[in-house]
Short mmCIF file of C-alpha atoms and ligand atoms in Angstrom, two decimals:
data_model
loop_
_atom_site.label_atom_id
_atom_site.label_comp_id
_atom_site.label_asym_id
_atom_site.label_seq_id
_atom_site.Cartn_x
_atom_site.Cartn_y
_atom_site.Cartn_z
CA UNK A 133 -24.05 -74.09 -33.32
CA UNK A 134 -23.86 -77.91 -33.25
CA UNK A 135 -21.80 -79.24 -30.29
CA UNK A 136 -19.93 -82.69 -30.38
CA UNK A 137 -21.03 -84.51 -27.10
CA UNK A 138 -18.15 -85.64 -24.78
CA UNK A 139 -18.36 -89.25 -23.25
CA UNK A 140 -20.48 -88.87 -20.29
CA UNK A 141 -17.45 -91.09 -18.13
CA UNK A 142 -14.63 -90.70 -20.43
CA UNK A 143 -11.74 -87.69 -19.18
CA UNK A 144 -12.47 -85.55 -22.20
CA UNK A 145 -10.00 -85.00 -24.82
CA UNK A 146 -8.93 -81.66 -26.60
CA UNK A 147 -11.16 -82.82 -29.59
CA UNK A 148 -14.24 -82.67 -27.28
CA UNK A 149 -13.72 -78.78 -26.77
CA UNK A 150 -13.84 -78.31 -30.17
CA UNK A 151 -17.20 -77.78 -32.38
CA UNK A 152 -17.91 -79.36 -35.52
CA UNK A 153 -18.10 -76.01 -37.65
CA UNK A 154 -14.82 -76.17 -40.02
CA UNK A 155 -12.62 -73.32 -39.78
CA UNK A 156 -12.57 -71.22 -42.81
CA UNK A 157 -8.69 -69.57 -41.76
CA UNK A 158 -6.46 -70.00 -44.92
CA UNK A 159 -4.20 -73.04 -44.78
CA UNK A 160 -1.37 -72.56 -42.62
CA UNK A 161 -2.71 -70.09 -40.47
CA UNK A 162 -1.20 -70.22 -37.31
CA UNK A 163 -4.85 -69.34 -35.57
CA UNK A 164 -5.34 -73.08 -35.97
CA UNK A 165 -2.47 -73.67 -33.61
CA UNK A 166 -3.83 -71.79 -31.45
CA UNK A 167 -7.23 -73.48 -31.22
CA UNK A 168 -5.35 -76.84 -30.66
CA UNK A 169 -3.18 -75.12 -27.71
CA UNK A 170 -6.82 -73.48 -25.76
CA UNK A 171 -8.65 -76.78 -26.40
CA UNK A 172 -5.05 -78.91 -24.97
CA UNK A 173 -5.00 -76.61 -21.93
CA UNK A 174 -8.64 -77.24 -21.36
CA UNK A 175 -8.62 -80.50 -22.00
CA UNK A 176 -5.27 -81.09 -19.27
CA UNK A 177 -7.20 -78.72 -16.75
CA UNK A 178 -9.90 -81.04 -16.68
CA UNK A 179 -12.59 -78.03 -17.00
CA UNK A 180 -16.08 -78.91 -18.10
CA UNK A 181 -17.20 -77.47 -21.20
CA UNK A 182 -19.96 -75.64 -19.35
CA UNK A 183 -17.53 -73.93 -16.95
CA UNK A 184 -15.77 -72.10 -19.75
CA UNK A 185 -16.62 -69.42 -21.94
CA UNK A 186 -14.65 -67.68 -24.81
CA UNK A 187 -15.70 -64.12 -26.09
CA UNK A 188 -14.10 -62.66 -28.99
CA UNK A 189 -14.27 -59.77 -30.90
CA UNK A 190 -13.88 -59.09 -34.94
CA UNK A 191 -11.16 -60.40 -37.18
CA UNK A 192 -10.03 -63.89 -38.58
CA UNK A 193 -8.84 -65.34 -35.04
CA UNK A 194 -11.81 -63.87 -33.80
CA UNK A 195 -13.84 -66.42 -35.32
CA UNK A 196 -11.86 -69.14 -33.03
CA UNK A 197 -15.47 -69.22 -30.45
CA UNK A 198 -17.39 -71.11 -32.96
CA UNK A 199 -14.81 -73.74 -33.39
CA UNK A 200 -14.83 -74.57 -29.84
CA UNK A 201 -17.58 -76.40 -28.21
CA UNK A 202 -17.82 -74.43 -24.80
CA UNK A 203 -19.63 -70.96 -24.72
CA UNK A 204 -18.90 -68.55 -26.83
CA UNK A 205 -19.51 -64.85 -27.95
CA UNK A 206 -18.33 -63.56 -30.90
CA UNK A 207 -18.75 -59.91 -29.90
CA UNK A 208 -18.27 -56.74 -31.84
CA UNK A 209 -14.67 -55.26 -33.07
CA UNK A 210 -12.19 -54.36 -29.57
CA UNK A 211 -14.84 -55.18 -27.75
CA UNK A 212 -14.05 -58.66 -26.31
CA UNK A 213 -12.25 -57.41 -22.70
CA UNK A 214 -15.37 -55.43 -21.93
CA UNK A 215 -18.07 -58.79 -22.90
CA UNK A 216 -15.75 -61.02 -20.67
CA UNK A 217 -15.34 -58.67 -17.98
CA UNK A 218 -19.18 -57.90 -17.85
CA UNK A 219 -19.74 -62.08 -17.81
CA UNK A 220 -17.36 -62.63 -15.58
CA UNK A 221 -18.93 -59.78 -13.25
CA UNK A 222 -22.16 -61.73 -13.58
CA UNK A 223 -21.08 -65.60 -13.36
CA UNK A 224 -17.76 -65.25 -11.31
CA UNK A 225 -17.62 -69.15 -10.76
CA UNK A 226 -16.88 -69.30 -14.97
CA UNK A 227 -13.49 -69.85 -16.59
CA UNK A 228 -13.14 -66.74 -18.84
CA UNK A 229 -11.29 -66.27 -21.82
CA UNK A 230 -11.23 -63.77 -24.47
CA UNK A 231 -9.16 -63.71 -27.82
CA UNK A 232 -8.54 -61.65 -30.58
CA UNK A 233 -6.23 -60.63 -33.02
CA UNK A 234 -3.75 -57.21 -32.74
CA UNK A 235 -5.97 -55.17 -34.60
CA UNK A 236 -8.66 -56.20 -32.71
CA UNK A 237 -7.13 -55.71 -29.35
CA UNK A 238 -4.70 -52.89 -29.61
CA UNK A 239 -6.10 -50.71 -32.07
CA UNK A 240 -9.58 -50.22 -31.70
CA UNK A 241 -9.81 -52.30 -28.38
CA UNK A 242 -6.58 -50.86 -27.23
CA UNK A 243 -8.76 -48.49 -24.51
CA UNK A 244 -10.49 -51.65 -23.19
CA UNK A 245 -6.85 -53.75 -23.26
CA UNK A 246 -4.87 -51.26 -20.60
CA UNK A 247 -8.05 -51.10 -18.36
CA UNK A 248 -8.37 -54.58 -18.07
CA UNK A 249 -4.69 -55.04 -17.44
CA UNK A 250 -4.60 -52.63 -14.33
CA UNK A 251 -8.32 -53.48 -13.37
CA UNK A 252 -6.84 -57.12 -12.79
CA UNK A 253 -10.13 -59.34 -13.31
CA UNK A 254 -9.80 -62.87 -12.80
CA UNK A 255 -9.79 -63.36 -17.05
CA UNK A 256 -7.12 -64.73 -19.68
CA UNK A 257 -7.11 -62.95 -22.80
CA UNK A 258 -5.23 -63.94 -25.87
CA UNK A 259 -3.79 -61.48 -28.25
CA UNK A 260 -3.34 -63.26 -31.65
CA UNK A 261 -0.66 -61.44 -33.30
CA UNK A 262 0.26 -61.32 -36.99
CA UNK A 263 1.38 -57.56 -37.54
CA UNK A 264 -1.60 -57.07 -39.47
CA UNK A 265 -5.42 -56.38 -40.59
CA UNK A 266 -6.10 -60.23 -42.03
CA UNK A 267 -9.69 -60.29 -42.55
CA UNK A 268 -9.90 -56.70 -44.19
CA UNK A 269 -6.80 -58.54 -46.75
CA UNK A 270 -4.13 -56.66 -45.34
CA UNK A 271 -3.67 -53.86 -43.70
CA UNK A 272 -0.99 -52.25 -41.34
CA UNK A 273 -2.02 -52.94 -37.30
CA UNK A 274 -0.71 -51.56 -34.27
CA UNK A 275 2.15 -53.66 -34.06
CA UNK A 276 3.22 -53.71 -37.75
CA UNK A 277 6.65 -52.09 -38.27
CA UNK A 278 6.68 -49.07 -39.38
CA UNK A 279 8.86 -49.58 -43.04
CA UNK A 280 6.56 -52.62 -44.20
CA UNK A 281 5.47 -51.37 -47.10
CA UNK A 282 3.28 -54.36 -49.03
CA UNK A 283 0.19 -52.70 -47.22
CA UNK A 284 -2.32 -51.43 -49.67
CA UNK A 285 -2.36 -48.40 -48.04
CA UNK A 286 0.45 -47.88 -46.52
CA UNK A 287 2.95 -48.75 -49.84
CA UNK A 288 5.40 -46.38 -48.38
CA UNK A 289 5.26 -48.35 -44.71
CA UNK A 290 3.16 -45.99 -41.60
CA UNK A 291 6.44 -44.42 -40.19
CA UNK A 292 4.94 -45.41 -37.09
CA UNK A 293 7.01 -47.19 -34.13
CA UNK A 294 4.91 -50.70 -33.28
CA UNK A 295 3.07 -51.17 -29.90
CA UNK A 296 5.05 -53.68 -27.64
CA UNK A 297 2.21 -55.65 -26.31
CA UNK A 298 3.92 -57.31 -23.51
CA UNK A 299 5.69 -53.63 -22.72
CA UNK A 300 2.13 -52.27 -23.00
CA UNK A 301 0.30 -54.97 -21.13
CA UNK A 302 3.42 -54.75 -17.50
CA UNK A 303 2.88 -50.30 -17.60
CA UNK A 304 -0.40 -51.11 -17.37
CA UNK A 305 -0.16 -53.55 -14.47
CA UNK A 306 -1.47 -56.93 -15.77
CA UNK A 307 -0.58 -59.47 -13.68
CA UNK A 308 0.90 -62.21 -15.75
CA UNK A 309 2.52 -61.54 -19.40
CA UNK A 310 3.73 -64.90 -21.81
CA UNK A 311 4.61 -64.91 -25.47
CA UNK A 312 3.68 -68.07 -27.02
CA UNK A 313 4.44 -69.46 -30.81
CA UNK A 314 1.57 -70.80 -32.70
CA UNK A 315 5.34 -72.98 -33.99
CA UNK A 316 5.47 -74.47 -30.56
CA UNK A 317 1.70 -75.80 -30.06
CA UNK A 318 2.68 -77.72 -26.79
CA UNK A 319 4.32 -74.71 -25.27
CA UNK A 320 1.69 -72.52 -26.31
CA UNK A 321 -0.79 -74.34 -24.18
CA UNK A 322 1.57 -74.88 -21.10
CA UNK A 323 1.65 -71.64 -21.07
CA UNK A 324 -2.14 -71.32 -21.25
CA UNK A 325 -2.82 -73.77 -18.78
CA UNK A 326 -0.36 -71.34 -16.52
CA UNK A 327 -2.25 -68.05 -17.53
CA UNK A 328 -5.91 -69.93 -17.03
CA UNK A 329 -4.65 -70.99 -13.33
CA UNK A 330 -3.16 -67.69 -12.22
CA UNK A 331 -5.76 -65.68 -10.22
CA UNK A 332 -5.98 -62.68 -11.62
CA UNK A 333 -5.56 -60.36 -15.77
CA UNK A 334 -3.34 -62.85 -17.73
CA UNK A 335 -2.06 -61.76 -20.96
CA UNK A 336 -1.14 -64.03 -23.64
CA UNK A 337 0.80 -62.51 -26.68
CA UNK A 338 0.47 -65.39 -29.13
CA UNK A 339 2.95 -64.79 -32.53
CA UNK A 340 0.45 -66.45 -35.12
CA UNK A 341 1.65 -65.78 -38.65
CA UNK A 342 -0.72 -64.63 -41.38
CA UNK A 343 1.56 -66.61 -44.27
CA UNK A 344 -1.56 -65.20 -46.83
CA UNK A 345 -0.49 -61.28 -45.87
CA UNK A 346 2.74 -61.43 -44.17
CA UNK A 347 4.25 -64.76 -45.75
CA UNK A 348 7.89 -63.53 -44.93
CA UNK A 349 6.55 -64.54 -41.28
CA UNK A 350 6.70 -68.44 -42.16
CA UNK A 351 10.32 -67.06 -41.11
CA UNK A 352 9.22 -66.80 -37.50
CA UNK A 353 9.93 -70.37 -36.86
CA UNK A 354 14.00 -69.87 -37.16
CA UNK A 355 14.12 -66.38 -35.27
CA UNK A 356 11.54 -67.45 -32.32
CA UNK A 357 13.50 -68.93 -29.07
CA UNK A 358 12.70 -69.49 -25.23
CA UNK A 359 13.68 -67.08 -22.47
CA UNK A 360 15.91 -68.71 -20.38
CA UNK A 361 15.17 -67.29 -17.15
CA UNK A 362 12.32 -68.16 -14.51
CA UNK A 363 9.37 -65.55 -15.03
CA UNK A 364 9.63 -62.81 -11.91
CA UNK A 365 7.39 -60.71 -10.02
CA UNK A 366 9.85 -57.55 -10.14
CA UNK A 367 8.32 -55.35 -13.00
CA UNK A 368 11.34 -53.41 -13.19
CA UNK A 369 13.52 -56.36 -14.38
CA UNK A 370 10.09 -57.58 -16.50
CA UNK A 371 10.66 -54.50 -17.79
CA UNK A 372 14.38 -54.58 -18.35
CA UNK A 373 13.80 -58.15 -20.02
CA UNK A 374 11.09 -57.07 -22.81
CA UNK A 375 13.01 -53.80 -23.88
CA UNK A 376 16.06 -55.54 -23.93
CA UNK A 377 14.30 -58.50 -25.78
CA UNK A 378 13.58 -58.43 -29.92
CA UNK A 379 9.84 -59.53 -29.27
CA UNK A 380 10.92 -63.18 -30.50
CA UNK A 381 11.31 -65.36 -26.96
CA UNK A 382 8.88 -67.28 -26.12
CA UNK A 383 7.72 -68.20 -22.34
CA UNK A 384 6.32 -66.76 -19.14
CA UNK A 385 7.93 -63.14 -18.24
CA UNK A 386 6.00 -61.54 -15.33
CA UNK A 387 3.84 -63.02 -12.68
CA UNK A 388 2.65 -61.03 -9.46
CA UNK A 389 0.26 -61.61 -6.93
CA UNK A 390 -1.97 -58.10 -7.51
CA UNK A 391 -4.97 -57.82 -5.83
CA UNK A 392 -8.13 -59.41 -7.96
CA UNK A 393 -11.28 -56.99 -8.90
CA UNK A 394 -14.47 -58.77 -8.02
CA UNK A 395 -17.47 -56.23 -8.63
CA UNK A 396 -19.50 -55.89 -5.46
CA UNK A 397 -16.01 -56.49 -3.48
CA UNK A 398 -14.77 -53.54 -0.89
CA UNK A 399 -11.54 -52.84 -3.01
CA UNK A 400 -10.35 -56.00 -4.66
CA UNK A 401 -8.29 -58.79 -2.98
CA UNK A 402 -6.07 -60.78 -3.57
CA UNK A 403 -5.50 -64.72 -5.03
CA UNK A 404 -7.94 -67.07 -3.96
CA UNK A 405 -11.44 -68.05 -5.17
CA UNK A 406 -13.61 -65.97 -7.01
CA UNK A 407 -16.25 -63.41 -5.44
CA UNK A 408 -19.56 -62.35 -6.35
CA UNK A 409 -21.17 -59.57 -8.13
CA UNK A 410 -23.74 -57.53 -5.52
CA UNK A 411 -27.14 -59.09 -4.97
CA UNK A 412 -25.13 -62.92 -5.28
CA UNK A 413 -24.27 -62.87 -9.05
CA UNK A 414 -27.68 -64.22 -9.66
CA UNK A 415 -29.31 -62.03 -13.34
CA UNK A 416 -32.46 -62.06 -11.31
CA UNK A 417 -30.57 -59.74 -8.50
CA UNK A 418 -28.77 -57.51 -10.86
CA UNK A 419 -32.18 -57.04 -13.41
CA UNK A 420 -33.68 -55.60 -9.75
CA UNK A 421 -30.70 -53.60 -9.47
CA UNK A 422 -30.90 -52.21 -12.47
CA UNK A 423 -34.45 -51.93 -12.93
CA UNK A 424 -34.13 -53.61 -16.02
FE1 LIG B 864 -5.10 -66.46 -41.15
FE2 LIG B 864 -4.13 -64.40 -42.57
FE3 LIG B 864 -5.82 -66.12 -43.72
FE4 LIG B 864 -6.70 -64.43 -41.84
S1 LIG B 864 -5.89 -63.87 -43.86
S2 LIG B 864 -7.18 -66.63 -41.98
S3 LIG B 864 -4.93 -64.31 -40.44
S4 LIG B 864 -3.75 -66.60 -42.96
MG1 LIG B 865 -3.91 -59.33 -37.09
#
């Protein structure tokens, strides 16, 4: 993939992080929102290109690691969590993040998304969420509700309650839990540059409308509104605030200080810099581990 090449002396800009391949997403896809809010929140953290890496799995916001210009891996469907945990294993000193959309990441990759939350790597992962199957033109996801009924094959809705992702992501024990609004670009990446900076599994929940499939969600913009509290790191009142919430506010919920897993490391620990894999992290060490 070509790369655009950042001024060698020049702070770099959230255009540098982004590649020159054109995004095919429909117009008015909120996926392009949240390109603009990861390459903002890269660009304000200052983090060279080749310190970052972005692994995604299958779907339209899938695609979003060939429009950036840092590494990338666009893996295979639900299988993003267990790429980035593996490369983070293996180059600890990298900025990790992996993305996807809801079908992506709760359905298929939904085994992978609740070990990762309790295993508490030092990753970000971004759920792109528009209540539906996009890229297979529109089918019924984990968190569609359950009377939608303009699904092809669902024309009588599923009948099945939603997946809360922020609900799923605290009763598994991830360590930080936001809901951004592709509506609210700026917020979106404060709230990345918060979840890329906290040590330790930080879940994103990123409400990016699919106006192609789910047009009624070009709605989201009047119904979506900040929690007005601090975020806290009591998970019984995190979870008192998402029940109680209608999935709509937007902002940072839960933060705790759980230990980090570093593979190689005598139990986790927590906070602090990253660790190394056994034989140093080098490939070279873990091939003679292996035997590879
Ligand atoms: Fe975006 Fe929906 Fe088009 Fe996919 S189908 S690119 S999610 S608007
Ligand atoms: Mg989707």
């Amino acid at each position: 993939m070509s790369r655009t090449a950042a001024p060698a002396t020049m702070a770099a800009t959230p255009k540098d992080y982004k590649s020159d391949i054109k995004p095919v997403w429909c117009p008015g896809c909120g996926d392009f929102a949240v390109l603009n809010a990861i390459t903002k929140a890269l660009a304000f953290l200052e983090l060279p290109r080749e310190a970052v890496a972005m692994i995604t799995g299958i779907g339209c916001s899938s695609r979003i690691a060939a429009y950036t210009s840092v590494y990338g891996f666009h893996g295979v469907h639900g299988r993003a969590l267990a790429l980035a945990a593996g490369l983070k294993a293996a180059r600890p000193e990298l900025t990790v993040l992996a993305a996807g959309g809801d079908g992506d990441g709760l359905s298929i990759g939904g085994n992978h998304f609740i070990h990762a939350c309790r295993r508490n790597m030092d990753l970000t992962y971004i759920i792109m969420d528009n209540e539906v199957y996009g890229m297979t033109k529109g089918q019924a996801s984990p968190t569609t509700a359950p009377d939608w009924a303009d699904g092809k094959l669902t024309p009588r809705g599923t009948g099945i309650r939603p997946f809360q992702p922020a609900g799923l992501a605290l009763a598994a024990g991830a360590s930080f839990i936001a809901r951004g609004f592709t509506g609210d670009p700026n917020g979106l990446a404060k709230i990345l540059v918060e979840a890329i900076r906290h040590p330790g599994f930080a879940f994103v929940h990123a409400l990016s409308p699919c106006p192609t499939f789910r047009p009624e969600q070009m709605e989201w913009k009047r119904q979506v509104r900040g929690f007005d509290i601090e975020p806290t790191d009591d998970p019984v009142e995190a979870a008192r605030r998402i029940q109680a919430d209608d999935g709509m506010s937007i902002g940072v919920v839960y933060r705790n200080a759980y230990p980090v897993f570093r593979p190689g490391g005598a139990g986790g620990e927590s906070g602090g810099e990253s660790g190394g894999v056994r034989g140093g992290g080098s490939m070279a060490a873990i091939e003679r581990e292996l035997r590879l």
